[in-house]
CSV table of C-alpha atoms and ligand atoms in Angstrom, one decimal:
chain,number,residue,atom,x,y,z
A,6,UNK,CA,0.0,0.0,0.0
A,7,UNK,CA,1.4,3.5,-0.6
A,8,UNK,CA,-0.3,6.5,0.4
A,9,UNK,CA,1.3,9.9,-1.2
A,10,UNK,CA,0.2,13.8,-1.1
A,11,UNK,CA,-0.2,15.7,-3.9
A,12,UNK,CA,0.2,18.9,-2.2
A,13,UNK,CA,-0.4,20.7,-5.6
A,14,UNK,CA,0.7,24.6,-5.5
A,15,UNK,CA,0.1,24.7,-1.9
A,16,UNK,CA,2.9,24.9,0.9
A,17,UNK,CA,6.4,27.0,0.8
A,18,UNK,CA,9.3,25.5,2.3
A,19,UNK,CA,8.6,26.7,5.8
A,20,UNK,CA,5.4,25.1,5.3
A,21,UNK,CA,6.0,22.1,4.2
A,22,UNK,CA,9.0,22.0,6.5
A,23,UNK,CA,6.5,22.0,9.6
A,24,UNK,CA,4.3,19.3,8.2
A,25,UNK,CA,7.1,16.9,7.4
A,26,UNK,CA,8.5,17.3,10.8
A,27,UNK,CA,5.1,16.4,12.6
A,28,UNK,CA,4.7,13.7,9.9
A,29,UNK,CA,8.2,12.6,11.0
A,30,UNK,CA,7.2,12.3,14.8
A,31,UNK,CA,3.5,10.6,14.3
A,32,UNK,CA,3.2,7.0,14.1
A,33,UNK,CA,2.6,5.4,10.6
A,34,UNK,CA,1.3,1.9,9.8
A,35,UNK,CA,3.9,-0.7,9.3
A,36,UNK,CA,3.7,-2.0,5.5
A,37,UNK,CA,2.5,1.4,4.4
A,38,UNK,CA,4.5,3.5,2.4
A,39,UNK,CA,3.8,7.4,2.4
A,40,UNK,CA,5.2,10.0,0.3
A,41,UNK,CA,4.5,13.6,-0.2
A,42,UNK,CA,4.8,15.7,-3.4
A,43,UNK,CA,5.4,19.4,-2.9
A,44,UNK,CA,5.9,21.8,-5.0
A,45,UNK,CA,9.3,22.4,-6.0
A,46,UNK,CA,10.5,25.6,-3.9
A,47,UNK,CA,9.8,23.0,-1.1
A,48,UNK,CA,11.2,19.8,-2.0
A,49,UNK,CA,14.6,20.9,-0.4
A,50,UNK,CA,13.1,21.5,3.1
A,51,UNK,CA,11.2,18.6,3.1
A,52,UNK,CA,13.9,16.2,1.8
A,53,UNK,CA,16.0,17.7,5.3
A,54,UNK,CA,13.1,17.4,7.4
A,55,UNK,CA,12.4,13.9,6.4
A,56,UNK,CA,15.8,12.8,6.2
A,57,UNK,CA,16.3,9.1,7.8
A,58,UNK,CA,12.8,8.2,7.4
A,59,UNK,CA,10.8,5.9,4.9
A,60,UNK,CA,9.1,8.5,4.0
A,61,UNK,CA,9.6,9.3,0.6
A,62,UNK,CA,9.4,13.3,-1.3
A,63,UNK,CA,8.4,13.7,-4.6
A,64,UNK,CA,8.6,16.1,-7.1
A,65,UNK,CA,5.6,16.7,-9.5
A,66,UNK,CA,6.8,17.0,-12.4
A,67,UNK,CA,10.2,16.5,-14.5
A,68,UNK,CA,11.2,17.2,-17.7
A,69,UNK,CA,12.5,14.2,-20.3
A,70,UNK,CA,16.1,15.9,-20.8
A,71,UNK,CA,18.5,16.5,-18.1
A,72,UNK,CA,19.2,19.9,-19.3
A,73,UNK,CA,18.9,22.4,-21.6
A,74,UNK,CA,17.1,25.3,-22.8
A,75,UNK,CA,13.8,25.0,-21.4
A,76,UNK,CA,12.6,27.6,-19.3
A,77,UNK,CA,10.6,26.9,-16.1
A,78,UNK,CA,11.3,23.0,-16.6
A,79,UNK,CA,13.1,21.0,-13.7
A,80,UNK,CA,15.3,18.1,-14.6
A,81,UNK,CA,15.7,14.5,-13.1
A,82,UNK,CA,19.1,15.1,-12.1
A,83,UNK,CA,18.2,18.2,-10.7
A,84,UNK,CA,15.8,16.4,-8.4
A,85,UNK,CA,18.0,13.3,-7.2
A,86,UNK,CA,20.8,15.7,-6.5
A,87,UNK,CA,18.4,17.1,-4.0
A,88,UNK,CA,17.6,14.5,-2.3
A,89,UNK,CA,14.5,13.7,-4.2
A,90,UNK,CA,12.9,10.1,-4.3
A,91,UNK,CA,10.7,10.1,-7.3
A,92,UNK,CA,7.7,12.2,-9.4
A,93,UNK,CA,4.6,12.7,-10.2
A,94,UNK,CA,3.8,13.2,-14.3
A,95,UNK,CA,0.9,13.4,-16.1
A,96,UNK,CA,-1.4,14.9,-13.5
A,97,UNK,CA,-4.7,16.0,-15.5
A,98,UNK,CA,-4.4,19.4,-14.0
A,99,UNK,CA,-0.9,19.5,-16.5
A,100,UNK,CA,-2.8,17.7,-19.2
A,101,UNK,CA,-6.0,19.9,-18.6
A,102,UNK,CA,-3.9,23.6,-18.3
A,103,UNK,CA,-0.4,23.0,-19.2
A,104,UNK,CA,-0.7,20.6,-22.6
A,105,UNK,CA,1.0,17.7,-21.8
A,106,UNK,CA,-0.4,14.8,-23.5
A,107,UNK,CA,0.3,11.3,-23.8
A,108,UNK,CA,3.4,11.7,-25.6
A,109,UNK,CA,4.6,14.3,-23.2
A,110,UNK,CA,3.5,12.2,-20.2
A,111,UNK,CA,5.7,9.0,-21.5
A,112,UNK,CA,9.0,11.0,-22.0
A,113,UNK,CA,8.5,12.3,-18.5
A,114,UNK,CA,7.8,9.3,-17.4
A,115,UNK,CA,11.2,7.5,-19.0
A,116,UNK,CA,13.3,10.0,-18.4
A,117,UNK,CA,12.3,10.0,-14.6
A,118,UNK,CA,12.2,6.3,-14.3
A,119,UNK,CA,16.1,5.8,-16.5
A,120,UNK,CA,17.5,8.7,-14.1
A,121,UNK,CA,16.9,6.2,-11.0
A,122,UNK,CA,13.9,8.1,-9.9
A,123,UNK,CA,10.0,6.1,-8.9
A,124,UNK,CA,7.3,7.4,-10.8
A,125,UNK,CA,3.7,8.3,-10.3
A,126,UNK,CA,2.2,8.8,-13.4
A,127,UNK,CA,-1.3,9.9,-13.6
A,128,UNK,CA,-4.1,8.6,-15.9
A,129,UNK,CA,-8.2,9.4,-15.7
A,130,UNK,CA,-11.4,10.0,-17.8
A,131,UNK,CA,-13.1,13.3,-17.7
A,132,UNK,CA,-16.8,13.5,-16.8
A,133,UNK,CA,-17.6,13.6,-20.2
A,134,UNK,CA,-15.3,10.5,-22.1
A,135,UNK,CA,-16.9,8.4,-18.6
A,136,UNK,CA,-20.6,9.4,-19.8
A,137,UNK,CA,-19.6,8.5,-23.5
A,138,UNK,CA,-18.6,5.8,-22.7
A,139,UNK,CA,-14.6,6.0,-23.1
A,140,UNK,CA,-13.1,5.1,-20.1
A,141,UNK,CA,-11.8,2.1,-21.1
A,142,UNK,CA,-10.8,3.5,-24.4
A,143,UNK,CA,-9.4,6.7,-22.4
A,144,UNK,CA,-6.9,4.5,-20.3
A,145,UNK,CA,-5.9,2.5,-23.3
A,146,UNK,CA,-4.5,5.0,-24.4
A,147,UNK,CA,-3.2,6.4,-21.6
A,148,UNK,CA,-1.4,3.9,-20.0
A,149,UNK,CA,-0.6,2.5,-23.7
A,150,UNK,CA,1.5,5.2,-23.7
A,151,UNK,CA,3.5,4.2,-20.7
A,152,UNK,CA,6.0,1.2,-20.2
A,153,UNK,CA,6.7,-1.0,-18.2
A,154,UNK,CA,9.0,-0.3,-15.5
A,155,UNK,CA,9.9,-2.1,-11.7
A,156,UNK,CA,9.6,1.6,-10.2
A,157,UNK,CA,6.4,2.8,-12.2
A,158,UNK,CA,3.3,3.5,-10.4
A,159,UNK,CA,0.0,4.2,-11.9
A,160,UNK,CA,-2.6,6.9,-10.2
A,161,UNK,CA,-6.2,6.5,-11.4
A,162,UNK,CA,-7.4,9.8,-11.5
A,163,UNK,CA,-11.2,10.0,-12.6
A,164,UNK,CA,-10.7,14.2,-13.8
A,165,UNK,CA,-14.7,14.6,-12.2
A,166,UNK,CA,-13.8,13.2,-8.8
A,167,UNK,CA,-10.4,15.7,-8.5
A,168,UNK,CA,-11.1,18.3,-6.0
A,169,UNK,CA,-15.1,18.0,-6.7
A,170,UNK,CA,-15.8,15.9,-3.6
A,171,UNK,CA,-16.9,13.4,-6.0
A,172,UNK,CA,-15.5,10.0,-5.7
A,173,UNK,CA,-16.1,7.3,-7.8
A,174,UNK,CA,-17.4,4.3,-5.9
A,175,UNK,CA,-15.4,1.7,-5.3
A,176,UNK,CA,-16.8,-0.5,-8.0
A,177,UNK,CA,-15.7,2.3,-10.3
A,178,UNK,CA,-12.2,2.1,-9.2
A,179,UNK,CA,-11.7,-1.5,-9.1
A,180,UNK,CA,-13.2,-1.4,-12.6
A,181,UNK,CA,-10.9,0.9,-13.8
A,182,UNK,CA,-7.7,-0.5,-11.9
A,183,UNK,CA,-8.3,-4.0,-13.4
A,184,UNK,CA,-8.3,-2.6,-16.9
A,185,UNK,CA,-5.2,-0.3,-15.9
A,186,UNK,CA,-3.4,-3.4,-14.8
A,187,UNK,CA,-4.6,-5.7,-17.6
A,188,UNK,CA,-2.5,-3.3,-19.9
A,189,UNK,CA,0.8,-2.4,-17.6
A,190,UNK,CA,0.9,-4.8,-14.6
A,191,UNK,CA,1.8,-2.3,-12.2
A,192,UNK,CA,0.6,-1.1,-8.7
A,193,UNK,CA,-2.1,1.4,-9.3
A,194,UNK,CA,-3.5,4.4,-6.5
A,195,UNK,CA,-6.6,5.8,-6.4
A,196,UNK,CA,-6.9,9.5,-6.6
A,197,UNK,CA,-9.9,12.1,-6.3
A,198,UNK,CA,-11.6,13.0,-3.5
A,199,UNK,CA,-10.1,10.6,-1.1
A,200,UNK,CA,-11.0,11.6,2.7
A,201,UNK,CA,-11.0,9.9,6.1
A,202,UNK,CA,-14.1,9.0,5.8
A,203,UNK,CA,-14.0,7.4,2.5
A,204,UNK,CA,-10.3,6.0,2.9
A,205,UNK,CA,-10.8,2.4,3.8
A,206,UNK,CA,-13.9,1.4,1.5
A,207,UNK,CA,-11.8,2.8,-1.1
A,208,UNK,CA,-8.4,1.3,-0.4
A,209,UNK,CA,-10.5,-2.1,-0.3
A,210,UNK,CA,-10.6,-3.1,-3.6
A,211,UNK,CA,-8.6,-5.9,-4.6
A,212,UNK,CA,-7.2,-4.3,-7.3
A,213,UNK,CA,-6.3,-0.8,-5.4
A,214,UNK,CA,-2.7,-0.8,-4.3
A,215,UNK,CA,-3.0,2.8,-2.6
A,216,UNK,CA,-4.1,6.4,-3.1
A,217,UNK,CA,-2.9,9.7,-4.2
A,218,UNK,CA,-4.6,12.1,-1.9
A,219,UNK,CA,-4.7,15.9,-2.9
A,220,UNK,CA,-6.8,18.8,-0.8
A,221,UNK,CA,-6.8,16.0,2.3
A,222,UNK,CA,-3.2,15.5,1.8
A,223,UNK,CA,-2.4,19.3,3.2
A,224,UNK,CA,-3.4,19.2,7.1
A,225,UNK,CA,-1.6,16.4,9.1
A,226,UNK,CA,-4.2,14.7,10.8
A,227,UNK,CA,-6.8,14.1,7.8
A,228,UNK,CA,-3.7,12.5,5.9
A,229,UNK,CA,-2.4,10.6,8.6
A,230,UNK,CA,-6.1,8.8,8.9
A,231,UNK,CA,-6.2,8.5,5.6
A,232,UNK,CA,-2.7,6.4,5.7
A,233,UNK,CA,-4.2,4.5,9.1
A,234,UNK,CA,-7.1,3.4,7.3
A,235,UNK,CA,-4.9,1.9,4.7
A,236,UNK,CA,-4.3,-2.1,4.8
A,237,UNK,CA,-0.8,-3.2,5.0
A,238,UNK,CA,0.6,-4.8,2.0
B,310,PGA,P1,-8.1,15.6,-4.5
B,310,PGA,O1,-6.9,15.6,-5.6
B,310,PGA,O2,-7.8,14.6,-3.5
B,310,PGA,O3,-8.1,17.0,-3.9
B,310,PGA,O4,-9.4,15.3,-5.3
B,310,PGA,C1,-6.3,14.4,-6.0
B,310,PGA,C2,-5.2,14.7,-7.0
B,310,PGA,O5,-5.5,15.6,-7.8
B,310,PGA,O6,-4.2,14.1,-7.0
């Protein structure tokens, strides 16, 4: 089981600081694996206050070269020199604002993964390709884009259930991860919406291997419930 935060553009370092240092001091679940993702001004200060822990840091993105001209971009060497366990890519909000698409996505992703670094690569229907019926079709592609890799993680998204206090139920999800894992057999997270009080019926499913947790990711004691209700694997 692995639980991470997507702490999004929320928390500077001094922030994020203080929330890794309680998270440091509170008692986790033994066979679950946390991380946190915050944004990069941040990732420093939280790699130092988590040093000597499990507990990973991630970045949320990464570029596909290691360096270059690309202006605002952050490279995987960049990150590992920090400190820095592994990444998020393809989270819709980039595909949705930012135009990354699947191609995008998959060089991230490689790049990331060949650097030494885990990945967390996002994949999800919106509301719209769900009620056309697409959602298979919409992760076929998606995660046909991907390959296979020993530190590759995949994070069904459903893009209605982010930050909409929508969840899809956990029928939905188990759906979904089964046909995520009949194409890459990988560990696959649920994301969207994921609360305390949804947490375990959720993180149920046979085929749900954790979740990535955004807006209940960013005060302590909603995540660490979250990573409590969460079966050791
Ligand atoms: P949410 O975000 O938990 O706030 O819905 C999840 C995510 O975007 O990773």
């Amino acid at each position: 089981m692995l639980i991470a935060g997507n702490w999004k553009m929320f928390k500077g370092a001094a922030e994020a600081a203080a929330f890794c240092r309680g998270l440091r001091e509170a008692a986790l679940p033994d066979g679950v694996d946390v991380v946190v993702a915050p944004p990069f001004p941040s990732l420093a200060a939280s790699v130092q206050a988590l040093a000597g822990t499990e507990i990973g840091v991630f970045a949320q993105n990464c570029h596909w070269e290691r360096e270059g001209a690309f202006t605002g971009e952050v490279s995987a060497p960049m990150l590992r020199e920090l400190g820095v366990y592994g990444t998020i890519v393809g989270h819709s909000e980039r595909r949705q604002w930012f135009g990354e698409t699947d191609e995008t996505v998959a060089r991230r992703a490689a790049a990331a993964l060949e650097d030494g670094l885990h990945v967390i690569a996002c994949v999800g229907e919106t509301l719209e390709e769900r009620e056309a019926g697409k959602t298979h079709d919409v992760l076929r592609r998606q995660v046909g884009a991907l390959e296979h890799d020993e530190n590759l993680v995949i994070a069904y998204e459903p893009v209605w259930a982010i930050g909409t206090g929508r969840t899809a139920t956990p029928q939905m999800a188990d759906e979904a991860h089964e046909t995520v894992k009949s194409l890459l057999d990988v560990p696959v997270l649920y994301g969207g919406s994921v609360k305390p009080g949804n947490a375990a019926e959720l993180l149920a499913g046979p085929a749900v291997d954790g979740a990535l947790v955004g807006g209940a990711s960013l005060d302590l004691e909603p995540f660490l419930e979250i990573c409590r209700a969460a079966t050791p694997s």
